[in-house]
Short mmCIF file of C-alpha atoms and ligand atoms in Angstrom, two decimals:
data_model
loop_
_atom_site.label_atom_id
_atom_site.label_comp_id
_atom_site.label_asym_id
_atom_site.label_seq_id
_atom_site.Cartn_x
_atom_site.Cartn_y
_atom_site.Cartn_z
CA MET A 51 -25.97 -25.69 -20.03
CA GLN A 52 -26.44 -26.20 -23.73
CA HIS A 53 -22.76 -26.04 -24.62
CA PRO A 54 -19.87 -27.09 -22.45
CA LEU A 55 -17.11 -24.58 -21.88
CA SER A 56 -14.49 -24.93 -24.55
CA LEU A 57 -11.04 -23.42 -24.09
CA TYR A 58 -8.21 -22.89 -26.57
CA ASN A 59 -5.09 -24.62 -25.41
CA THR A 60 -1.82 -23.16 -26.62
CA LEU A 61 -0.20 -26.53 -26.08
CA THR A 62 -2.40 -28.42 -28.55
CA ARG A 63 -3.20 -25.35 -30.70
CA SER A 64 -6.84 -26.32 -30.55
CA LYS A 65 -10.07 -25.65 -28.77
CA ALA A 66 -11.57 -28.47 -26.74
CA PRO A 67 -14.29 -28.94 -24.11
CA PHE A 68 -12.84 -28.21 -20.70
CA GLN A 69 -12.62 -31.27 -18.48
CA PRO A 70 -11.20 -30.65 -15.01
CA LEU A 71 -8.73 -33.25 -13.77
CA HIS A 72 -10.55 -33.62 -10.46
CA ALA A 73 -14.01 -32.10 -10.85
CA PRO A 74 -15.55 -30.27 -9.13
CA PHE A 75 -12.18 -28.80 -8.25
CA VAL A 76 -10.36 -26.59 -10.67
CA GLY A 77 -6.80 -25.24 -10.19
CA VAL A 78 -5.86 -22.06 -12.00
CA TYR A 79 -2.41 -20.39 -11.97
CA LEU A 80 -1.75 -16.97 -13.44
CA CYS A 81 1.71 -15.42 -13.69
CA GLY A 82 1.49 -12.28 -11.63
CA PRO A 83 3.42 -9.00 -11.75
CA THR A 84 7.09 -8.33 -11.11
CA VAL A 85 6.67 -5.50 -8.53
CA TYR A 86 9.49 -3.13 -9.58
CA ASN A 87 7.36 -0.44 -11.15
CA GLU A 88 3.76 0.59 -11.71
CA ALA A 89 1.74 -1.69 -13.90
CA HIS A 90 0.70 -0.35 -17.31
CA ILE A 91 -2.68 -0.95 -18.86
CA GLY A 92 -1.36 -3.91 -20.85
CA ASN A 93 -0.58 -5.58 -17.50
CA ALA A 94 -4.21 -5.27 -16.44
CA ARG A 95 -5.53 -7.46 -19.28
CA GLY A 96 -4.36 -10.84 -17.90
CA PRO A 97 -5.74 -10.32 -14.41
CA VAL A 98 -9.09 -9.07 -15.78
CA VAL A 99 -9.44 -11.95 -18.27
CA PHE A 100 -8.54 -14.56 -15.71
CA ASP A 101 -10.77 -12.94 -13.16
CA VAL A 102 -13.67 -13.46 -15.55
CA LEU A 103 -12.54 -17.04 -16.21
CA THR A 104 -12.43 -17.92 -12.51
CA ARG A 105 -15.72 -16.10 -11.90
CA TYR A 106 -17.35 -18.01 -14.72
CA LEU A 107 -15.97 -21.40 -13.60
CA ARG A 108 -17.44 -20.69 -10.17
CA HIS A 109 -20.72 -19.69 -11.78
CA LEU A 110 -20.73 -23.05 -13.56
CA GLY A 111 -20.48 -24.73 -10.14
CA TYR A 112 -16.75 -25.55 -9.91
CA THR A 113 -14.73 -25.10 -6.78
CA VAL A 114 -11.81 -23.00 -7.95
CA ARG A 115 -8.43 -22.44 -6.35
CA TYR A 116 -6.94 -19.45 -8.07
CA VAL A 117 -3.27 -18.76 -7.55
CA ARG A 118 -1.62 -15.56 -8.84
CA ASN A 119 1.98 -14.96 -7.73
CA ILE A 120 4.01 -11.94 -7.02
CA THR A 121 7.55 -11.89 -8.42
CA ASP A 122 9.70 -10.01 -5.95
CA VAL A 123 13.09 -11.59 -6.76
CA GLY A 124 14.96 -13.22 -9.63
CA HIS A 125 13.48 -11.32 -12.51
CA LEU A 126 16.46 -9.84 -14.29
CA GLU A 127 16.61 -6.92 -16.74
CA GLY A 128 15.76 -7.89 -20.30
CA ASP A 129 14.12 -11.11 -19.02
CA THR A 130 17.44 -12.87 -19.50
CA ASP A 131 19.90 -14.69 -17.23
CA GLU A 132 22.28 -11.78 -17.10
CA GLY A 133 22.05 -8.25 -15.81
CA ASP A 134 20.65 -6.58 -12.76
CA ASP A 135 17.68 -7.69 -10.73
CA LYS A 136 14.79 -5.35 -11.65
CA ILE A 137 13.78 -4.71 -8.05
CA GLY A 138 17.36 -4.63 -6.72
CA LYS A 139 18.32 -1.92 -9.20
CA ILE A 140 15.51 0.40 -8.14
CA ALA A 141 16.28 -0.25 -4.47
CA ARG A 142 19.91 0.73 -4.94
CA ALA A 143 18.99 3.92 -6.80
CA ARG A 144 16.55 4.93 -4.05
CA GLN A 145 18.76 3.61 -1.24
CA VAL A 146 15.98 1.57 0.25
CA GLU A 147 15.46 -2.14 0.98
CA PRO A 148 14.46 -4.19 -2.15
CA MET A 149 11.45 -5.41 -0.16
CA GLN A 150 10.29 -1.82 0.32
CA VAL A 151 10.22 -1.43 -3.44
CA ALA A 152 8.36 -4.72 -3.84
CA GLU A 153 5.90 -3.97 -1.01
CA GLY A 154 5.09 -0.50 -2.33
CA TYR A 155 4.37 -1.66 -5.85
CA ALA A 156 2.47 -4.73 -4.66
CA ASN A 157 0.18 -2.54 -2.55
CA LEU A 158 -0.44 -0.22 -5.53
CA TYR A 159 -1.10 -3.27 -7.73
CA HIS A 160 -3.70 -4.54 -5.18
CA ARG A 161 -5.44 -1.16 -5.13
CA HIS A 162 -5.65 -1.12 -8.93
CA MET A 163 -6.94 -4.67 -9.11
CA GLU A 164 -9.60 -3.92 -6.58
CA VAL A 165 -11.03 -0.96 -8.44
CA LEU A 166 -10.72 -2.90 -11.72
CA GLY A 167 -13.12 -5.41 -10.14
CA CYS A 168 -10.64 -8.30 -9.94
CA LEU A 169 -11.39 -10.49 -7.01
CA PRO A 170 -8.22 -11.32 -5.04
CA PRO A 171 -6.66 -14.64 -5.83
CA ASP A 172 -7.22 -17.43 -3.27
CA ILE A 173 -3.46 -17.66 -2.78
CA GLU A 174 -0.89 -14.98 -3.74
CA PRO A 175 2.52 -16.52 -3.12
CA ARG A 176 5.68 -14.43 -3.28
CA ALA A 177 8.87 -15.84 -4.79
CA SER A 178 10.96 -14.64 -1.89
CA GLY A 179 8.78 -16.60 0.50
CA HIS A 180 9.33 -19.88 -1.34
CA ILE A 181 13.07 -20.19 -1.58
CA THR A 182 13.09 -23.61 0.18
CA GLU A 183 10.67 -25.03 -2.36
CA GLN A 184 12.75 -23.63 -5.16
CA VAL A 185 16.05 -25.03 -3.85
CA GLU A 186 14.36 -28.40 -3.39
CA MET A 187 13.15 -28.36 -7.02
CA ILE A 188 16.56 -27.42 -8.32
CA GLN A 189 18.15 -30.32 -6.43
CA GLN A 190 15.61 -32.69 -7.97
CA ILE A 191 16.37 -31.40 -11.46
CA ILE A 192 20.15 -31.90 -10.86
CA ASP A 193 19.57 -35.36 -9.37
CA ASN A 194 17.59 -36.36 -12.46
CA GLY A 195 20.43 -35.24 -14.74
CA PHE A 196 18.82 -32.16 -16.19
CA GLY A 197 20.68 -29.48 -14.37
CA TYR A 198 24.34 -28.72 -13.57
CA GLU A 199 26.29 -26.36 -11.33
CA SER A 200 28.73 -23.98 -12.90
CA ASN A 201 30.69 -21.45 -10.86
CA GLY A 202 28.07 -21.42 -8.05
CA SER A 203 25.11 -20.96 -10.43
CA VAL A 204 22.86 -23.79 -11.63
CA TYR A 205 21.59 -24.13 -15.16
CA PHE A 206 18.95 -26.25 -16.79
CA ASP A 207 20.49 -28.62 -19.32
CA VAL A 208 18.30 -28.25 -22.42
CA PRO A 209 20.28 -30.62 -24.66
CA ALA A 210 20.15 -33.34 -21.96
CA TYR A 211 16.43 -32.76 -21.63
CA ASN A 212 15.87 -33.12 -25.35
CA ALA A 213 18.23 -36.16 -25.54
CA ALA A 214 15.87 -37.80 -23.03
CA GLY A 215 13.06 -37.59 -25.61
CA ARG A 216 11.49 -34.40 -24.31
CA HIS A 217 10.83 -31.32 -26.46
CA TYR A 218 12.00 -27.97 -25.23
CA GLY A 219 9.96 -25.66 -27.47
CA LYS A 220 6.70 -27.66 -27.58
CA LEU A 221 4.55 -24.89 -26.12
CA SER A 222 5.83 -22.11 -28.31
CA ASN A 223 6.18 -24.43 -31.30
CA ARG A 224 9.88 -23.82 -31.66
CA VAL A 225 12.60 -26.10 -32.98
CA VAL A 226 15.76 -26.36 -31.01
CA GLU A 227 18.02 -25.93 -34.06
CA GLU A 228 16.32 -22.71 -34.90
CA LEU A 229 16.65 -21.49 -31.35
CA LEU A 230 20.33 -22.34 -31.42
CA SER A 231 21.05 -20.45 -34.64
CA GLY A 232 19.22 -17.40 -33.28
CA SER A 233 21.16 -17.35 -30.07
CA ARG A 234 24.77 -17.49 -31.38
CA ASP A 235 25.21 -13.78 -30.96
CA ASN A 236 24.12 -13.83 -27.37
CA LEU A 237 26.90 -16.01 -26.04
CA ALA A 238 28.70 -13.12 -24.46
CA GLY A 239 28.40 -13.18 -20.69
CA GLN A 240 27.02 -16.67 -20.82
CA GLU A 241 30.25 -18.69 -20.64
CA GLU A 242 29.02 -20.52 -17.58
CA LYS A 243 26.45 -22.32 -19.73
CA ARG A 244 27.15 -25.50 -21.64
CA SER A 245 24.60 -24.51 -24.29
CA PRO A 246 23.18 -21.12 -25.10
CA LEU A 247 19.73 -22.62 -24.70
CA ASP A 248 20.31 -23.47 -21.04
CA PHE A 249 18.67 -21.19 -18.59
CA ALA A 250 19.35 -20.28 -14.96
CA LEU A 251 17.75 -22.17 -12.10
CA TRP A 252 19.95 -20.53 -9.49
CA LYS A 253 22.29 -17.58 -9.83
CA LYS A 254 25.29 -16.87 -7.63
CA ALA A 255 24.95 -13.37 -6.29
CA ASP A 256 27.71 -10.90 -7.02
CA GLU A 257 28.84 -8.53 -4.31
CA ARG A 258 26.39 -5.82 -5.47
CA HIS A 259 23.37 -8.02 -5.27
CA LEU A 260 21.15 -7.20 -2.29
CA MET A 261 18.75 -10.13 -2.29
CA ARG A 262 20.53 -13.44 -1.54
CA TRP A 263 19.89 -16.69 0.20
CA PRO A 264 22.15 -19.60 1.11
CA SER A 265 21.95 -22.73 -1.01
CA PRO A 266 24.06 -25.84 -1.58
CA TRP A 267 25.66 -24.07 -4.58
CA SER A 268 26.24 -20.48 -3.48
CA ASP A 269 24.75 -17.51 -1.73
CA GLY A 270 22.39 -16.40 -4.43
CA PHE A 271 18.86 -16.21 -5.77
CA PRO A 272 16.48 -18.37 -7.80
CA GLY A 273 15.85 -18.00 -11.54
CA TRP A 274 12.67 -16.23 -12.58
CA HIS A 275 11.18 -19.23 -14.41
CA LEU A 276 11.65 -21.56 -11.48
CA GLU A 277 9.41 -19.70 -9.01
CA CYS A 278 6.22 -20.37 -10.97
CA SER A 279 6.97 -24.10 -11.31
CA ALA A 280 7.77 -24.37 -7.64
CA MET A 281 4.84 -22.33 -6.34
CA SER A 282 2.20 -23.86 -8.65
CA ARG A 283 3.38 -27.35 -7.61
CA LYS A 284 3.12 -26.43 -3.93
CA TYR A 285 -0.34 -25.03 -4.14
CA LEU A 286 -1.96 -26.83 -7.11
CA GLY A 287 -0.02 -30.11 -7.35
CA THR A 288 2.20 -31.61 -10.05
CA GLU A 289 -0.53 -31.30 -12.67
CA PHE A 290 -3.34 -28.78 -12.51
CA ASP A 291 -6.04 -27.53 -14.83
CA ILE A 292 -5.23 -24.12 -16.30
CA HIS A 293 -2.06 -22.06 -16.49
CA GLY A 294 -2.48 -18.51 -17.77
CA GLY A 295 -0.34 -15.59 -18.71
CA GLY A 296 0.35 -13.00 -21.39
CA LEU A 297 1.49 -14.09 -24.81
CA ASP A 298 4.82 -12.45 -24.10
CA LEU A 299 5.44 -15.04 -21.43
CA MET A 300 4.92 -18.07 -23.58
CA PHE A 301 8.59 -18.14 -24.49
CA PRO A 302 10.87 -18.54 -22.70
CA HIS A 303 9.06 -18.29 -19.33
CA HIS A 304 6.29 -20.85 -19.76
CA GLU A 305 8.41 -23.09 -21.98
CA CYS A 306 11.00 -23.26 -19.14
CA GLU A 307 8.23 -23.88 -16.60
CA ILE A 308 7.09 -26.96 -18.50
CA ALA A 309 10.71 -28.25 -18.84
CA GLN A 310 11.38 -27.76 -15.12
CA SER A 311 8.26 -29.57 -14.16
CA GLN A 312 8.97 -32.50 -16.47
CA ALA A 313 12.54 -32.62 -15.37
CA CYS A 314 11.25 -33.28 -11.82
CA ASN A 315 9.73 -36.63 -12.99
CA HIS A 316 6.33 -35.18 -13.58
CA PRO A 317 5.29 -36.66 -16.85
CA THR A 318 2.85 -33.85 -17.30
CA ASN A 319 3.00 -30.41 -18.89
CA GLU A 320 2.51 -28.75 -15.52
CA ALA A 321 -0.98 -27.70 -16.51
CA GLN A 322 -3.26 -29.44 -18.91
CA VAL A 323 -4.53 -26.24 -20.53
CA TRP A 324 -2.21 -23.29 -21.24
CA MET A 325 -4.06 -20.09 -21.99
CA HIS A 326 -2.41 -16.86 -23.28
CA ASN A 327 -4.01 -13.48 -23.48
CA ASN A 328 -2.94 -11.27 -26.35
CA MET A 329 -1.19 -7.90 -26.11
CA ILE A 330 -2.37 -4.29 -26.12
CA THR A 331 -1.34 -1.58 -28.54
CA VAL A 332 -1.83 2.19 -28.27
CA ASN A 333 -3.15 3.94 -31.41
CA GLY A 334 -1.90 1.00 -33.40
CA GLN A 335 1.61 0.98 -31.98
CA LYS A 336 3.28 -1.32 -29.49
CA MET A 337 3.41 0.30 -26.09
CA SER A 338 6.91 1.34 -25.17
CA LYS A 339 8.64 3.98 -23.13
CA SER A 340 10.72 5.18 -26.07
CA LEU A 341 7.59 5.89 -28.17
CA GLY A 342 6.12 7.88 -25.23
CA ASN A 343 2.82 5.96 -25.44
CA PHE A 344 3.43 4.01 -22.26
CA ILE A 345 0.25 4.39 -20.18
CA THR A 346 0.25 3.35 -16.56
CA ILE A 347 -2.99 2.28 -14.87
CA SER A 348 -2.97 5.45 -12.70
CA GLN A 349 -2.51 7.63 -15.76
CA LEU A 350 -5.49 6.01 -17.45
CA PHE A 351 -7.67 6.66 -14.34
CA GLU A 352 -6.35 10.20 -13.91
CA GLY A 353 -6.09 11.11 -17.60
CA SER A 354 -2.54 12.22 -16.93
CA ASN A 355 -0.99 10.91 -20.12
CA THR A 356 -0.69 12.97 -23.30
CA THR A 357 -1.85 10.02 -25.35
CA LEU A 358 -5.27 10.25 -23.74
CA ALA A 359 -7.67 13.20 -24.03
CA GLN A 360 -9.34 12.54 -20.69
CA PRO A 361 -9.47 10.20 -17.71
CA TYR A 362 -11.29 6.89 -17.89
CA SER A 363 -12.79 5.11 -14.92
CA PRO A 364 -11.71 1.64 -13.84
CA MET A 365 -15.00 0.07 -14.91
CA THR A 366 -14.72 1.71 -18.33
CA ALA A 367 -11.27 0.16 -18.61
CA ARG A 368 -12.58 -3.23 -17.53
CA PHE A 369 -15.42 -3.06 -20.04
CA PHE A 370 -12.97 -1.97 -22.73
CA LEU A 371 -10.70 -4.95 -22.09
CA LEU A 372 -13.57 -7.40 -22.08
CA GLN A 373 -15.06 -6.05 -25.26
CA ALA A 374 -12.43 -7.99 -27.15
CA HIS A 375 -11.80 -11.70 -27.09
CA TYR A 376 -8.76 -12.35 -24.97
CA ARG A 377 -6.80 -13.93 -27.82
CA SER A 378 -7.07 -10.91 -30.14
CA THR A 379 -5.07 -7.76 -29.77
CA VAL A 380 -6.68 -4.69 -28.28
CA ASP A 381 -5.88 -1.19 -29.55
CA ILE A 382 -6.25 1.60 -27.05
CA THR A 383 -7.64 4.84 -28.48
CA ASP A 384 -9.66 7.66 -27.10
CA GLU A 385 -12.56 6.77 -29.42
CA GLY A 386 -12.36 3.14 -28.25
CA LEU A 387 -12.39 4.12 -24.59
CA GLN A 388 -15.24 6.59 -25.07
CA ALA A 389 -17.32 3.91 -26.86
CA ALA A 390 -16.47 1.54 -23.97
CA ARG A 391 -17.72 4.08 -21.42
CA LYS A 392 -20.95 4.41 -23.37
CA GLY A 393 -21.32 0.64 -23.55
CA TYR A 394 -20.58 0.18 -19.86
CA ARG A 395 -23.18 2.82 -18.88
CA LYS A 396 -25.71 1.20 -21.13
CA LEU A 397 -25.24 -2.11 -19.30
CA MET A 398 -25.55 -0.35 -15.95
CA ASN A 399 -28.75 1.39 -17.06
CA GLY A 400 -29.99 -2.11 -17.90
CA LEU A 401 -29.39 -3.25 -14.32
CA ARG A 402 -31.60 -0.38 -13.09
CA LEU A 403 -34.63 -1.39 -15.10
CA LEU A 404 -34.72 -5.09 -14.18
CA GLU A 405 -37.01 -4.76 -11.16
CA LYS A 406 -39.36 -2.55 -13.03
CA LEU A 407 -40.28 -5.28 -15.53
CA VAL A 408 -43.63 -6.25 -14.04
CA LEU A 409 -46.85 -6.69 -16.08
CA PRO A 410 -49.28 -3.97 -15.02
CA ALA A 411 -52.21 -5.41 -12.91
CA ASP A 412 -54.80 -4.19 -15.43
CA VAL A 413 -53.21 -6.03 -18.35
CA GLU A 414 -54.09 -9.67 -18.96
CA ARG A 415 -51.28 -12.07 -19.89
CA ALA A 416 -51.62 -13.78 -23.32
CA PRO A 417 -53.01 -17.28 -23.10
CA ASP A 418 -50.04 -18.69 -25.00
CA THR A 419 -46.59 -17.24 -24.24
CA GLU A 420 -44.59 -20.09 -25.76
CA LYS A 421 -43.28 -18.11 -28.76
CA GLY A 422 -42.36 -15.06 -26.64
CA ASP A 423 -40.70 -17.25 -24.06
CA ALA A 424 -38.63 -19.18 -26.57
CA GLU A 425 -37.41 -15.92 -28.13
CA LEU A 426 -36.42 -14.52 -24.70
CA ARG A 427 -34.69 -17.76 -23.72
CA LYS A 428 -32.74 -17.80 -27.01
CA LEU A 429 -31.39 -14.32 -26.21
CA VAL A 430 -30.20 -15.52 -22.83
CA ALA A 431 -28.69 -18.74 -24.29
CA ASP A 432 -26.71 -16.67 -26.83
CA CYS A 433 -24.92 -14.87 -23.99
CA TYR A 434 -23.73 -18.21 -22.60
CA THR A 435 -22.80 -19.47 -26.04
CA GLY A 436 -20.24 -16.66 -26.30
CA LEU A 437 -18.75 -17.35 -22.93
CA ASN A 438 -18.58 -21.07 -23.58
CA ASP A 439 -16.79 -20.53 -26.80
CA ASP A 440 -13.32 -20.00 -25.37
CA LEU A 441 -14.47 -17.28 -23.00
CA ASN A 442 -15.43 -15.02 -25.86
CA THR A 443 -16.46 -12.02 -23.75
CA ALA A 444 -16.80 -9.89 -26.98
CA ARG A 445 -19.60 -12.16 -28.19
CA ALA A 446 -21.12 -12.43 -24.76
CA ILE A 447 -21.27 -8.65 -24.46
CA ALA A 448 -22.81 -8.29 -27.94
CA SER A 449 -25.44 -10.86 -26.97
CA LEU A 450 -26.12 -9.02 -23.65
CA PHE A 451 -26.89 -5.92 -25.69
CA ASN A 452 -29.38 -7.90 -27.77
CA LEU A 453 -31.03 -9.14 -24.57
CA LEU A 454 -30.97 -5.61 -23.22
CA ARG A 455 -32.66 -4.21 -26.31
CA LYS A 456 -35.49 -6.69 -25.74
CA LEU A 457 -35.73 -5.76 -22.04
CA ASN A 458 -35.65 -2.03 -22.93
CA GLY A 459 -38.55 -2.68 -25.27
CA PHE A 460 -40.55 -4.22 -22.42
CA ALA A 461 -39.69 -1.34 -20.14
CA ALA A 462 -40.86 1.24 -22.66
CA ASN A 463 -44.26 -0.40 -22.81
CA LEU A 464 -44.86 -2.67 -19.83
CA ALA A 465 -48.10 -4.01 -21.45
CA THR A 466 -45.92 -5.93 -23.93
CA LEU A 467 -44.81 -8.16 -21.08
CA ALA A 468 -48.17 -9.92 -21.65
CA THR A 469 -46.56 -11.82 -24.51
CA VAL A 470 -44.08 -13.64 -22.19
CA SER A 471 -44.52 -15.67 -19.02
CA ALA A 472 -43.44 -14.28 -15.66
CA VAL A 473 -41.04 -17.19 -15.28
CA ALA A 474 -39.26 -16.40 -18.54
CA VAL A 475 -38.87 -12.73 -17.57
CA GLU A 476 -37.48 -13.77 -14.21
CA GLU A 477 -35.02 -16.09 -15.93
CA ALA A 478 -33.92 -13.29 -18.29
CA THR A 479 -33.53 -10.61 -15.66
CA THR A 480 -31.64 -13.00 -13.33
CA ALA A 481 -29.34 -14.06 -16.17
CA TYR A 482 -28.65 -10.48 -17.13
CA HIS A 483 -27.78 -9.48 -13.57
CA THR A 484 -25.67 -12.57 -13.01
CA LEU A 485 -23.73 -12.24 -16.21
CA VAL A 486 -23.06 -8.51 -15.95
CA VAL A 487 -22.32 -8.29 -12.22
CA ASP A 488 -21.12 -11.74 -11.07
CA VAL A 489 -19.41 -13.06 -14.19
CA LEU A 490 -18.15 -10.00 -16.10
CA GLY A 491 -17.67 -8.23 -12.80
CA LEU A 492 -19.08 -4.92 -14.05
CA VAL A 493 -20.56 -3.00 -11.19
CA ASP A 494 -21.93 0.49 -10.59
CA GLU A 495 -19.17 3.01 -9.83
CA PRO A 496 -19.61 5.81 -7.40
CA ARG A 497 -21.64 8.23 -9.41
CA ALA A 498 -21.60 12.02 -9.62
CA ASN A 499 -19.35 14.23 -7.60
CA THR A 500 -21.13 14.43 -4.17
CA GLU A 501 -19.59 17.83 -3.52
CA ASP A 502 -21.45 19.22 -6.54
CA LEU A 503 -24.71 17.54 -5.57
CA LEU A 504 -24.43 19.04 -2.08
CA ARG A 505 -23.87 22.51 -3.42
CA LEU A 506 -26.91 22.08 -5.72
CA THR A 507 -29.06 20.95 -2.76
CA LEU A 508 -28.06 24.00 -0.75
CA GLU A 509 -29.02 26.25 -3.64
CA PHE A 510 -32.48 24.66 -3.54
CA TYR A 511 -32.50 25.17 0.20
CA GLN A 512 -31.79 28.86 -0.20
CA GLU A 513 -34.46 29.22 -2.85
CA ALA A 514 -37.02 27.49 -0.61
CA LYS A 515 -36.06 29.81 2.28
CA ALA A 516 -36.35 32.93 0.09
CA THR A 517 -39.85 31.95 -1.06
CA LYS A 518 -40.84 31.03 2.54
CA ALA A 519 -41.56 27.44 1.50
CA TYR A 520 -40.83 26.21 4.99
CA ASP A 521 -42.01 22.61 4.54
CA LYS A 522 -39.47 22.35 1.69
CA VAL A 523 -36.82 23.88 3.91
CA ASP A 524 -37.58 21.28 6.65
CA GLN A 525 -37.61 18.47 4.07
CA ILE A 526 -34.17 19.37 2.78
CA ARG A 527 -32.75 19.74 6.28
CA ALA A 528 -34.13 16.35 7.25
CA ALA A 529 -32.85 14.64 4.09
CA LEU A 530 -29.32 16.01 4.59
CA LYS A 531 -29.39 15.17 8.28
CA ALA A 532 -30.13 11.58 7.36
CA GLN A 533 -26.86 11.75 5.40
CA GLY A 534 -24.94 13.09 8.39
CA ILE A 535 -24.90 16.67 7.10
CA VAL A 536 -26.29 19.73 8.98
CA VAL A 537 -27.25 22.91 7.19
CA LYS A 538 -25.84 26.10 8.74
CA ASP A 539 -27.49 29.46 8.20
CA THR A 540 -24.72 32.04 8.73
CA LYS A 541 -24.47 35.77 8.12
CA ALA A 542 -22.21 35.02 5.16
CA GLY A 543 -24.78 32.66 3.66
CA VAL A 544 -25.64 29.02 3.76
CA ASP A 545 -23.01 26.45 4.62
CA TRP A 546 -22.86 22.91 5.75
CA ALA A 547 -20.95 20.82 8.37
CA TYR A 548 -20.77 17.19 9.39
CA SER A 549 -23.31 16.35 12.05
CA GLU A 550 -21.48 15.84 15.36
CA GLU A 551 -24.33 13.95 16.96
ZN1 ZN B 298 5.29 -17.20 -14.21
#
């Protein structure tokens, strides 16, 4: 590899070559969904980006353990310490178990991730399945003097943490005084806290609260921020390589995660590299329910949202998301999605021509292919340069198109393959396939509507019969039979049925 993989670290605000703590092992944690509703297209960006990151790390030879959690408890409305549990509220309204709500949306999320080409994480822990670990962590934080109980709830003591020489705000680059002045108005309903900066580690459940567990402090439930600290520690250790999430999670969620981990005597920042993917806008506006431009993943696939003129396939969506660098914003528009569909199909057409790139037997290879080989190898190297530069998939895709243009040129006139060696062509076609399919995860989608193709085939069958072209008739019958379809000549016309053999 000419360039090592460099990653931008939110914590240091700089890009640096990636050095795993315990090569060849790499631990990656991504904050997963809160399963109280259907994910919107903005929610798909993180999983797609970190899917490419883990695929690429594996391609580079690392042994990756990728953990992506499911939040099924503790995430309160408004992402604050007050208010209703997001899942519990839906459960009460529907008169079902909260776990039914969580299970249903988790299943839907998995189906969406699969068609979007996201490989399942190696471990997908659920917050409700790790209450013991969370209670243990809270006790440690209290024992170390960074947490206190108040009326059955437990809060993280931010002033005590800062007094001990730590810096709450280091990740999001915030100063405590500024945070304090901004939070004065929010004191209502937070009288249990010693400081408005403190955040909940454990909340005592009120009588309406459906999800509750016993603890030394009260029957209650863990704070949302705590679950990721506890679960990442369990599966990746007290310090691991990469922690990812959307930019909207940087504060307070990730800030609190670092504080909790440090308060447990881990001198680390939980992860050595913190990566944040940027947000998605729709026609230049922030996505929100009130603006009516809130597009769920199903709506995108079905085209059932008035913001969109038509449906877009999962692979088009994946290509669209990867066409931008993960740290820049992405604006969803019909034009953008249509361009993405075109680009995606172009890459797929490229895959189809790879095997055809063979020098015709009657053409002699040039005695010196050095120049041609160097040019081809440069095009391949450029694709890697993009990925190695902070996983810049936008640049990698642009370079893939340059490589494809070259390969298309060869395909249009196979004799021109004489200017390059067979080895260099093999390298280029292998790299193209590997980068498109294995690293970017862009694969062929089921093509045309099979129902329409079948109808068309039966029309040809009828034509062949009418012109007494019986060998054609037999050929069509045999071809369909091989697909498990039998042709039926009825009085009403030609029909088909599944073969029952
Ligand atoms: Zn998290």
